[in-house]
């Protein structure tokens, strides 16, 4: 804690006295500033002790404006040097300071201003050293013991007290906040912090700082998810280091509460192993994991544009949705506890006793409310079936997720809503590319881009019109004979005959599977 005004008055070497504001001597002093200008407030911040000699003469109105500006900046107090310009603090100064609730200290000529500044600096340095010692003790307790969630939260509570800040983290119950330090956050501030969680975990950074409104944030990634430290003043490099050192040993991402049969964390691990193929996915395994459960629904949640080189996402992404689903799907005395498994660059959720339509609606609401990076993620939702079919349900959820790529307006797609084209594309996606497609691409690559685009557009329009030349020509905006000439060019360049059903089917599949670029409508 920073030194207070009372600490300054208690130091006999400084010989300070209080002219007004005795009830406010508990205020902390974070720094000292000397100014002899008409309005020094633009250069001041909260908890500053302003030192002056009254060199500038001010009328009562000007003094009122002077102290009003200092109060708006939340200045801790004003120190008035006597014995140089005036022998005593003028009564007008005392009245104005008292009116704006700013303590006014008297500084004798024998006390150099630098002595006041050095006193505050020494106290701050001593305080920082004590702070480091206390937080190192917390860090060692977390590092050299198998700290329980309660012990980890106790460490975060102490961090909040030391920094006078709110500490927030994500666990399966949602976004949690320490009970001490930093004061209450508004609903708007909490929404902004949730967005900041999303942006940070998508960035892949270990730590970062940001400012939202009047809040200064420092974010650090823990073993399980990021934590955010928020307060109304900036962090020193030392404080940022303390946050990072504590975050290293925090992992509150797992749900360790006791559940019927097995703990949720163990069930999640078993599901992950089975889905990944590292253990036999026997239906009896899932029936054992979900005793008394009639049906389950599976949700696959991941980035809309998947890539083989995409980084693995932090568990916080899954925890954000998990906490939302837990709250959304609660009904009466029964609350659904989703189980989440990290797979590839996304997450699989198993929702016991949850209808697929309800799950899709809940995920849709979550994604539509997201303004952070998760707003670009999409979800696939399986049908509802018995626990023994979970492996099949996982495959259905993945198929539905992949199909959202062709439906940008849909955020959560039900597997039961997949159409014939979706299923055909999915089947073809998993069957491997036909060699003829590579041959067609090679021949098109030998043409100039304009010619290649022209014949692809003609072929695609012809196939979409199911061979009707008039409709295809109208769609392209060309004469029927022009289209005929271009179709002959397609046959010549790709070495196929469009009159043959097999050739037409393969060409259509090539467009649908993305083996050939589909012309814009």
Coordinates of C-alpha atoms in Angstrom, one line a residue:
X1 CA 0.0 0.0 0.0
X2 CA 1.2 3.5 -0.8
X3 CA 2.0 5.9 2.1
X4 CA -0.8 8.0 3.4
X5 CA -1.1 11.7 4.2
X6 CA -1.1 10.6 7.9
X7 CA 2.3 8.9 7.3
X8 CA 3.7 12.1 6.0
X9 CA 2.4 14.1 9.0
X10 CA 3.7 11.5 11.4
X11 CA 7.3 11.8 10.2
X12 CA 9.1 14.2 12.5
X13 CA 11.8 15.1 10.1
X14 CA 9.4 16.6 7.6
X15 CA 7.6 18.7 10.2
X16 CA 4.3 19.0 8.2
X17 CA 1.0 20.1 9.6
X18 CA -2.6 19.9 8.3
X19 CA -4.5 23.2 7.8
X20 CA -7.8 21.5 6.7
X21 CA -9.1 18.0 5.7
X22 CA -8.2 16.1 8.8
X23 CA -10.9 13.5 8.1
X24 CA -9.2 12.7 4.8
X25 CA -5.7 11.9 6.0
X26 CA -6.2 8.3 5.1
X27 CA -5.7 9.1 1.4
X28 CA -2.8 7.4 -0.3
X29 CA 0.0 9.3 -2.0
X30 CA 1.3 7.6 -5.2
X31 CA 3.6 10.4 -6.3
X32 CA 4.6 14.0 -5.7
X33 CA 4.4 16.8 -8.2
X34 CA 5.6 20.5 -8.0
X35 CA 3.8 23.1 -10.0
X36 CA 3.6 26.9 -10.1
X37 CA 1.2 27.4 -13.0
X38 CA -2.4 28.8 -13.2
X39 CA -3.9 25.3 -13.8
X40 CA -1.7 22.3 -13.3
X41 CA -4.5 19.8 -13.4
X42 CA -3.8 18.6 -17.0
X43 CA -0.5 17.2 -15.8
X44 CA -1.9 15.5 -12.7
X45 CA -3.4 12.0 -12.0
X46 CA -5.1 10.3 -9.1
X47 CA -3.4 10.2 -5.7
X48 CA -0.9 12.9 -6.5
X49 CA 0.4 15.3 -3.8
X50 CA 0.7 18.7 -5.4
X51 CA 3.3 21.0 -3.9
X52 CA 3.1 24.8 -4.4
X53 CA 4.2 28.1 -2.7
X54 CA 1.2 30.2 -3.9
X55 CA 3.5 32.2 -6.2
X56 CA 0.6 32.9 -8.5
X57 CA -2.0 35.2 -7.0
X58 CA -5.6 34.0 -7.4
X59 CA -9.0 35.6 -6.7
X60 CA -11.6 33.6 -4.6
X61 CA -13.3 32.6 -7.9
X62 CA -10.0 31.5 -9.4
X63 CA -9.1 29.5 -6.3
X64 CA -12.5 27.7 -6.4
X65 CA -11.8 26.8 -10.1
X66 CA -8.3 25.7 -9.1
X67 CA -9.4 23.3 -6.4
X68 CA -12.4 22.1 -8.5
X69 CA -10.0 21.0 -11.2
X70 CA -7.8 19.2 -8.7
X71 CA -10.8 17.4 -7.2
X72 CA -11.9 16.3 -10.7
X73 CA -8.4 14.7 -11.1
X74 CA -8.7 13.0 -7.7
X75 CA -5.6 14.7 -6.4
X76 CA -4.7 13.4 -2.9
X77 CA -3.8 16.7 -1.3
X78 CA -2.1 20.1 -1.8
X79 CA 1.1 20.9 0.1
X80 CA 1.6 24.7 0.6
X81 CA 5.1 26.0 1.3
X82 CA 5.1 28.8 3.8
X83 CA 7.9 31.2 4.7
X84 CA 8.9 32.1 1.1
X85 CA 6.0 34.1 -0.4
X86 CA 3.7 34.2 2.6
X87 CA 4.2 33.3 6.3
X88 CA 0.9 31.4 6.7
X89 CA -1.5 29.7 4.3
X90 CA -4.1 32.3 3.2
X91 CA -7.6 31.8 4.6
X92 CA -9.0 31.9 1.1
X93 CA -6.9 28.8 0.2
X94 CA -8.2 27.0 3.3
X95 CA -11.9 27.8 2.5
X96 CA -11.5 26.7 -1.2
X97 CA -9.7 23.5 -0.2
X98 CA -12.3 22.7 2.4
X99 CA -15.2 23.3 0.0
X100 CA -13.8 20.7 -2.5
X101 CA -12.7 18.2 0.2
X102 CA -9.0 18.4 -0.6
X103 CA -6.6 18.2 2.4
X104 CA -4.2 21.2 2.6
X105 CA -0.8 20.6 4.3
X106 CA 1.5 23.3 5.5
X107 CA 5.2 22.8 4.6
X108 CA 7.8 24.9 6.5
X109 CA 10.6 26.6 4.6
X110 CA 13.1 24.4 6.3
X111 CA 11.7 21.3 4.7
X112 CA 12.8 20.9 1.1
X113 CA 10.2 19.7 -1.4
X114 CA 12.7 17.0 -2.5
X115 CA 12.5 15.6 1.1
X116 CA 8.8 15.1 0.7
X117 CA 9.3 13.4 -2.7
X118 CA 12.0 11.1 -1.3
X119 CA 9.9 10.1 1.6
X120 CA 7.1 8.9 -0.7
X121 CA 9.6 7.2 -3.0
X122 CA 11.2 5.3 -0.1
X123 CA 7.9 4.2 1.2
X124 CA 6.8 3.0 -2.3
X125 CA 10.0 1.1 -2.7
X126 CA 9.6 -0.6 0.7
X127 CA 6.0 -1.4 -0.1
X128 CA 7.0 -3.0 -3.4
X129 CA 9.7 -5.1 -1.7
X130 CA 7.2 -6.3 0.9
X131 CA 4.7 -7.0 -1.9
X132 CA 7.2 -9.1 -3.8
X133 CA 8.0 -11.1 -0.7
X134 CA 4.4 -11.8 0.0
X135 CA 3.6 -12.8 -3.6
X136 CA 6.7 -15.0 -3.8
X137 CA 5.4 -16.8 -0.7
X138 CA 2.1 -17.4 -2.5
X139 CA 3.9 -18.5 -5.6
X140 CA 6.0 -21.0 -3.7
X141 CA 2.9 -22.5 -2.0
X142 CA 1.3 -23.0 -5.4
X143 CA 4.4 -24.3 -7.0
X144 CA 5.5 -26.8 -4.3
X145 CA 2.2 -28.3 -3.5
X146 CA -0.7 -29.9 -5.4
X147 CA -2.8 -26.8 -4.9
X148 CA -6.5 -27.4 -4.8
X149 CA -8.9 -25.0 -6.6
X150 CA -9.7 -23.4 -3.3
X151 CA -6.0 -22.7 -2.6
X152 CA -5.5 -21.3 -6.1
X153 CA -8.4 -19.0 -5.7
X154 CA -7.0 -17.9 -2.3
X155 CA -3.8 -17.0 -4.2
X156 CA -5.8 -14.9 -6.7
X157 CA -7.6 -13.2 -3.8
X158 CA -4.3 -12.1 -2.3
X159 CA -3.1 -10.9 -5.7
X160 CA -6.3 -8.8 -5.9
X161 CA -5.6 -7.3 -2.5
X162 CA -2.0 -6.5 -3.2
X163 CA -2.8 -4.8 -6.5
X164 CA -6.1 -3.3 -5.4
X165 CA -7.6 -4.7 -8.5
X166 CA -10.3 -7.1 -9.6
X167 CA -9.0 -10.5 -10.8
X168 CA -11.2 -12.4 -13.2
X169 CA -10.8 -15.9 -14.7
X170 CA -12.9 -18.6 -16.5
X171 CA -14.0 -21.9 -15.0
X172 CA -16.8 -24.3 -15.9
X173 CA -19.3 -22.1 -14.0
X174 CA -18.5 -19.0 -16.1
X175 CA -16.5 -15.9 -15.6
X176 CA -15.5 -15.6 -11.9
X177 CA -14.2 -12.6 -10.0
X178 CA -12.3 -12.2 -6.7
X179 CA -14.3 -11.0 -3.8
X180 CA -11.7 -8.5 -2.7
X181 CA -9.8 -5.7 -4.5
X182 CA -10.9 -3.4 -7.3
X183 CA -14.5 -2.9 -6.4
X184 CA -17.6 -4.0 -8.3
X185 CA -17.6 -4.0 -12.1
X186 CA -20.6 -2.8 -14.2
X187 CA -22.4 -5.1 -16.6
X188 CA -21.0 -3.1 -19.5
X189 CA -17.4 -3.6 -18.1
X190 CA -18.0 -7.3 -17.7
X191 CA -19.2 -7.6 -21.3
X192 CA -16.1 -5.8 -22.5
X193 CA -13.9 -8.1 -20.4
X194 CA -15.6 -11.2 -21.9
X195 CA -14.7 -9.8 -25.4
X196 CA -11.2 -9.2 -24.2
X197 CA -10.9 -12.9 -23.1
X198 CA -11.9 -14.0 -26.6
X199 CA -9.5 -11.7 -28.3
X200 CA -6.6 -12.6 -26.1
X201 CA -7.0 -16.4 -26.4
X202 CA -7.3 -16.2 -30.1
X203 CA -4.1 -14.1 -30.4
X204 CA -2.0 -16.9 -28.9
X205 CA -0.1 -14.4 -26.7
X206 CA 1.1 -15.3 -23.2
X207 CA 0.3 -11.9 -21.8
X208 CA -0.9 -8.4 -22.8
X209 CA -2.2 -5.1 -21.6
X210 CA -5.2 -3.1 -22.7
X211 CA -7.4 -0.2 -21.7
X212 CA -11.3 -0.3 -21.7
X213 CA -12.9 3.0 -20.7
X214 CA -11.5 3.9 -17.4
X215 CA -10.2 0.4 -16.7
X216 CA -6.6 -0.7 -17.2
X217 CA -6.2 -4.5 -17.9
X218 CA -3.3 -6.9 -17.7
X219 CA -4.0 -10.3 -19.1
X220 CA -1.9 -13.4 -18.5
X221 CA -2.4 -17.0 -19.8
X222 CA -2.5 -19.7 -17.1
X223 CA -2.2 -23.4 -17.5
X224 CA -5.9 -23.6 -18.1
X225 CA -7.2 -20.2 -19.3
X226 CA -6.4 -16.5 -19.2
X227 CA -6.9 -14.4 -16.2
X228 CA -7.6 -10.6 -16.3
X229 CA -6.5 -8.1 -13.7
X230 CA -8.5 -4.9 -13.9
X231 CA -8.3 -1.6 -12.1
X232 CA -8.4 2.1 -12.7
X233 CA -4.7 2.9 -12.8
X234 CA -1.8 1.5 -14.9
X235 CA 0.5 -1.4 -13.8
X236 CA 4.2 -1.0 -13.2
X237 CA 6.5 -3.6 -14.8
X238 CA 7.0 -5.1 -11.4
X239 CA 3.2 -5.6 -10.9
X240 CA 2.9 -7.1 -14.4
X241 CA 5.7 -9.6 -13.4
X242 CA 3.8 -10.5 -10.2
X243 CA 0.7 -11.3 -12.2
X244 CA 2.6 -13.5 -14.7
X245 CA 4.4 -15.4 -11.9
X246 CA 1.1 -16.3 -10.1
X247 CA -0.6 -17.1 -13.4
X248 CA 2.0 -19.8 -14.2
X249 CA 0.7 -22.0 -11.4
X250 CA -3.1 -21.4 -11.8
X251 CA -5.3 -24.0 -13.6
X252 CA -9.0 -23.6 -12.8
X253 CA -10.3 -24.8 -16.2
X254 CA -11.4 -28.3 -15.1
X255 CA -14.7 -29.2 -13.5
X256 CA -13.6 -31.3 -10.4
X257 CA -17.0 -31.4 -8.7
X258 CA -18.3 -34.8 -7.8
X259 CA -21.0 -36.1 -10.2
X260 CA -22.9 -39.4 -10.2
X261 CA -20.6 -42.2 -11.3
X262 CA -17.4 -40.4 -12.2
X263 CA -16.0 -36.9 -11.8
X264 CA -16.7 -34.7 -14.9
X265 CA -13.0 -34.1 -15.5
X266 CA -12.4 -37.9 -15.7
X267 CA -15.4 -38.5 -18.0
X268 CA -14.2 -35.7 -20.3
X269 CA -10.7 -37.3 -20.5
X270 CA -12.2 -40.7 -21.3
X271 CA -14.4 -39.2 -24.1
X272 CA -11.4 -37.4 -25.5
X273 CA -9.4 -40.6 -25.6
X274 CA -12.2 -42.5 -27.3
X275 CA -12.9 -39.9 -29.9
X276 CA -9.2 -39.6 -30.7
X277 CA -9.1 -43.4 -31.2
X278 CA -6.5 -43.9 -28.4
X279 CA -8.9 -46.3 -26.7
X280 CA -11.7 -48.6 -27.9
X281 CA -14.9 -46.6 -28.3
X282 CA -17.2 -49.5 -27.2
X283 CA -20.9 -48.3 -26.8
X284 CA -20.8 -49.8 -23.3
X285 CA -18.2 -47.3 -22.3
X286 CA -20.5 -44.4 -22.9
X287 CA -23.4 -46.2 -21.3
X288 CA -21.2 -46.5 -18.2
X289 CA -20.2 -42.8 -18.4
X290 CA -23.8 -41.7 -18.5
X291 CA -25.8 -44.0 -16.2
X292 CA -29.5 -43.4 -16.3
X293 CA -29.2 -41.0 -19.3
X294 CA -31.7 -41.6 -22.0
X295 CA -30.3 -39.4 -24.8
X296 CA -27.3 -37.2 -25.5
X297 CA -26.6 -34.5 -28.1
X298 CA -23.1 -33.6 -29.3
X299 CA -22.0 -30.1 -30.4
X300 CA -18.8 -29.5 -32.3
X301 CA -17.5 -25.9 -31.8
X302 CA -14.6 -24.5 -33.8
X303 CA -13.3 -21.9 -36.2
X304 CA -15.4 -21.4 -39.3
X305 CA -12.3 -21.6 -41.6
X306 CA -10.3 -24.6 -40.5
X307 CA -6.7 -25.1 -41.5
X308 CA -4.2 -27.9 -40.9
X309 CA -1.7 -25.3 -39.7
X310 CA -4.2 -23.5 -37.3
X311 CA -2.9 -23.3 -33.7
X312 CA -4.6 -25.3 -31.0
X313 CA -7.1 -23.1 -29.2
X314 CA -6.9 -22.4 -25.5
X315 CA -9.3 -24.2 -23.2
X316 CA -10.9 -20.9 -22.4
X317 CA -12.8 -20.9 -25.7
X318 CA -14.5 -24.1 -24.7
X319 CA -15.1 -22.9 -21.1
X320 CA -16.8 -19.8 -22.3
X321 CA -19.4 -21.8 -24.3
X322 CA -19.6 -24.5 -21.5
X323 CA -20.5 -21.9 -18.9
X324 CA -23.1 -20.4 -21.3
X325 CA -24.7 -23.8 -22.0
X326 CA -24.7 -24.7 -18.3
X327 CA -26.8 -21.6 -17.6
X328 CA -28.9 -21.8 -20.8
X329 CA -29.9 -25.4 -20.5
X330 CA -30.8 -25.4 -16.8
X331 CA -34.4 -26.2 -16.2
X332 CA -36.1 -26.4 -12.8
X333 CA -34.2 -28.5 -10.3
X334 CA -32.2 -30.3 -13.1
X335 CA -29.2 -28.6 -14.6
X336 CA -27.5 -30.1 -17.6
X337 CA -23.7 -30.4 -17.1
X338 CA -22.0 -30.3 -20.5
X339 CA -18.8 -32.3 -20.9
X340 CA -16.2 -30.7 -23.2
X341 CA -13.2 -32.3 -25.0
X342 CA -10.6 -30.4 -26.8
X343 CA -10.1 -31.9 -30.3
X344 CA -8.1 -30.6 -33.3
X345 CA -8.6 -26.8 -33.2
X346 CA -12.0 -27.0 -31.7
X347 CA -14.1 -28.6 -29.0
X348 CA -16.7 -31.4 -28.7
X349 CA -19.5 -31.0 -26.2
X350 CA -21.6 -33.9 -24.9
X351 CA -25.0 -32.6 -23.6
X352 CA -26.9 -35.2 -21.5
X353 CA -30.7 -35.2 -21.7
X354 CA -30.7 -32.2 -24.1
X355 CA -32.7 -32.1 -27.3
X356 CA -30.7 -31.2 -30.4
X357 CA -33.0 -28.2 -31.2
X358 CA -32.5 -26.7 -27.7
X359 CA -28.8 -27.2 -27.9
X360 CA -28.6 -25.5 -31.4
X361 CA -30.7 -22.5 -30.2
X362 CA -28.5 -22.0 -27.1
X363 CA -25.3 -22.1 -29.2
X364 CA -26.8 -19.8 -31.8
X365 CA -27.6 -17.2 -29.0
X366 CA -24.1 -17.5 -27.6
X367 CA -22.4 -16.8 -31.0
X368 CA -24.8 -14.0 -32.0
X369 CA -24.0 -12.2 -28.7
X370 CA -20.2 -12.7 -29.2
X371 CA -18.4 -9.5 -30.4
X372 CA -14.9 -10.9 -29.8
X373 CA -13.0 -13.4 -32.0
X374 CA -15.4 -16.3 -31.1
X375 CA -18.1 -14.5 -33.1
X376 CA -16.5 -16.0 -36.2
X377 CA -16.6 -19.6 -34.9
X378 CA -19.4 -22.0 -35.9
X379 CA -21.0 -25.1 -34.5
X380 CA -22.4 -28.3 -35.7
X381 CA -25.1 -30.1 -33.7
X382 CA -25.9 -33.8 -33.9
X383 CA -29.2 -35.5 -33.6
X384 CA -30.2 -36.7 -30.1
X385 CA -29.6 -40.4 -29.4
X386 CA -28.6 -42.9 -26.7
X387 CA -25.2 -42.5 -25.1
X388 CA -24.0 -45.7 -26.8
X389 CA -24.1 -43.8 -30.1
X390 CA -21.8 -40.9 -29.0
X391 CA -19.1 -41.7 -31.5
X392 CA -21.6 -41.5 -34.4
X393 CA -23.0 -38.3 -32.9
X394 CA -19.5 -36.8 -32.8
X395 CA -19.1 -37.6 -36.5
X396 CA -22.5 -36.0 -37.3
X397 CA -21.6 -32.8 -35.4
X398 CA -18.3 -32.5 -37.3
X399 CA -20.1 -32.9 -40.6
X400 CA -22.6 -30.2 -39.7
X401 CA -19.8 -27.9 -38.6
X402 CA -18.0 -28.4 -41.9
X403 CA -21.3 -27.6 -43.8
X404 CA -21.5 -24.2 -42.1
X405 CA -18.7 -23.1 -44.4
X406 CA -21.3 -22.9 -47.3
X407 CA -23.9 -21.1 -45.0
X408 CA -22.3 -18.0 -43.6
X409 CA -25.5 -16.8 -42.0
X410 CA -25.9 -20.0 -40.0
X411 CA -23.9 -20.2 -36.7
X412 CA -25.2 -23.5 -35.4
X413 CA -26.3 -26.1 -37.9
X414 CA -28.2 -29.2 -37.0
X415 CA -27.1 -32.5 -38.6
X416 CA -30.7 -33.2 -39.4
X417 CA -30.8 -30.1 -41.6
X418 CA -28.1 -31.3 -43.9
X419 CA -29.4 -31.5 -47.5
X420 CA -28.6 -33.9 -50.2
X421 CA -25.9 -31.6 -51.6
X422 CA -24.3 -31.2 -48.2
X423 CA -24.2 -35.0 -47.7
X424 CA -22.9 -35.6 -51.2
X425 CA -20.1 -33.0 -50.7
X426 CA -19.3 -34.6 -47.3
X427 CA -19.1 -38.1 -48.8
X428 CA -16.9 -36.9 -51.6
X429 CA -14.7 -34.9 -49.2
X430 CA -13.9 -38.1 -47.3
X431 CA -13.4 -40.3 -50.4
X432 CA -10.2 -38.7 -51.7
X433 CA -9.8 -36.8 -54.9
X434 CA -10.3 -38.6 -58.2
X435 CA -7.1 -38.5 -60.4
X436 CA -9.1 -37.0 -63.2
X437 CA -9.6 -33.8 -61.2
X438 CA -5.9 -33.3 -61.0
X439 CA -5.6 -33.8 -64.7
X440 CA -8.3 -31.3 -65.4
X441 CA -6.6 -28.7 -63.2
X442 CA -3.3 -29.3 -65.0
X443 CA -4.9 -28.7 -68.4
X444 CA -6.7 -25.5 -67.2
X445 CA -3.4 -24.2 -65.8
X446 CA -1.9 -24.3 -69.3
X447 CA -4.6 -21.9 -70.5
X448 CA -4.5 -18.1 -70.0
X449 CA -6.7 -17.2 -66.9
X450 CA -9.4 -15.5 -69.1
X451 CA -9.9 -18.6 -71.2
X452 CA -10.0 -20.9 -68.2
X453 CA -12.5 -18.7 -66.4
X454 CA -14.7 -18.6 -69.6
X455 CA -14.9 -22.3 -70.1
X456 CA -15.5 -23.0 -66.4
X457 CA -18.3 -20.6 -66.3
X458 CA -19.9 -22.2 -69.4
X459 CA -19.6 -25.7 -68.0
X460 CA -21.0 -24.7 -64.6
X461 CA -24.0 -22.9 -66.1
X462 CA -24.7 -25.9 -68.4
X463 CA -24.6 -28.3 -65.4
X464 CA -26.8 -26.1 -63.2
X465 CA -29.4 -25.8 -65.9
X466 CA -29.3 -29.7 -66.2
X467 CA -28.3 -29.5 -69.8
X468 CA -30.9 -26.9 -70.9
X469 CA -29.0 -24.7 -73.4
X470 CA -31.5 -21.9 -73.5
X471 CA -31.6 -21.4 -69.7
X472 CA -27.8 -21.8 -69.4
X473 CA -27.2 -19.2 -72.1
X474 CA -29.7 -16.8 -70.4
X475 CA -27.9 -17.2 -67.1
X476 CA -24.6 -16.4 -68.7
X477 CA -26.1 -13.5 -70.8
X478 CA -24.8 -14.9 -74.1
X479 CA -26.4 -16.3 -77.3
X480 CA -27.1 -20.1 -77.5
X481 CA -24.6 -20.5 -80.3
X482 CA -21.9 -18.7 -78.2
X483 CA -22.6 -21.1 -75.4
X484 CA -22.4 -24.1 -77.8
X485 CA -19.0 -23.0 -79.0
X486 CA -17.8 -22.6 -75.4
X487 CA -19.1 -26.1 -74.4
X488 CA -17.1 -27.6 -77.4
X489 CA -14.1 -25.8 -76.0
X490 CA -14.8 -27.4 -72.6
X491 CA -14.9 -30.9 -74.2
X492 CA -11.7 -30.2 -76.2
X493 CA -9.6 -28.8 -73.3
X494 CA -10.8 -31.3 -70.7
X495 CA -11.0 -34.2 -73.0
X496 CA -14.5 -35.3 -72.1
X497 CA -17.9 -35.6 -73.7
X498 CA -20.7 -33.6 -72.0
X499 CA -23.4 -35.9 -73.6
X500 CA -22.1 -38.7 -71.4
X501 CA -23.8 -38.9 -67.9
X502 CA -20.6 -40.1 -66.2
X503 CA -18.6 -37.1 -67.5
X504 CA -21.3 -34.6 -66.4
X505 CA -21.6 -36.2 -63.0
X506 CA -17.8 -36.1 -62.4
X507 CA -17.6 -32.5 -63.6
X508 CA -20.4 -31.5 -61.2
X509 CA -18.7 -33.3 -58.3
X510 CA -15.5 -31.5 -59.1
X511 CA -17.3 -28.1 -58.7
X512 CA -19.1 -29.2 -55.6
X513 CA -16.1 -30.6 -53.8
X514 CA -13.9 -27.5 -54.7
X515 CA -11.6 -29.5 -56.9
X516 CA -12.5 -26.9 -59.6
X517 CA -13.2 -23.3 -58.7
X518 CA -16.9 -22.7 -58.7
X519 CA -17.8 -19.5 -60.8
X520 CA -19.6 -16.7 -58.9
X521 CA -23.3 -16.6 -59.4

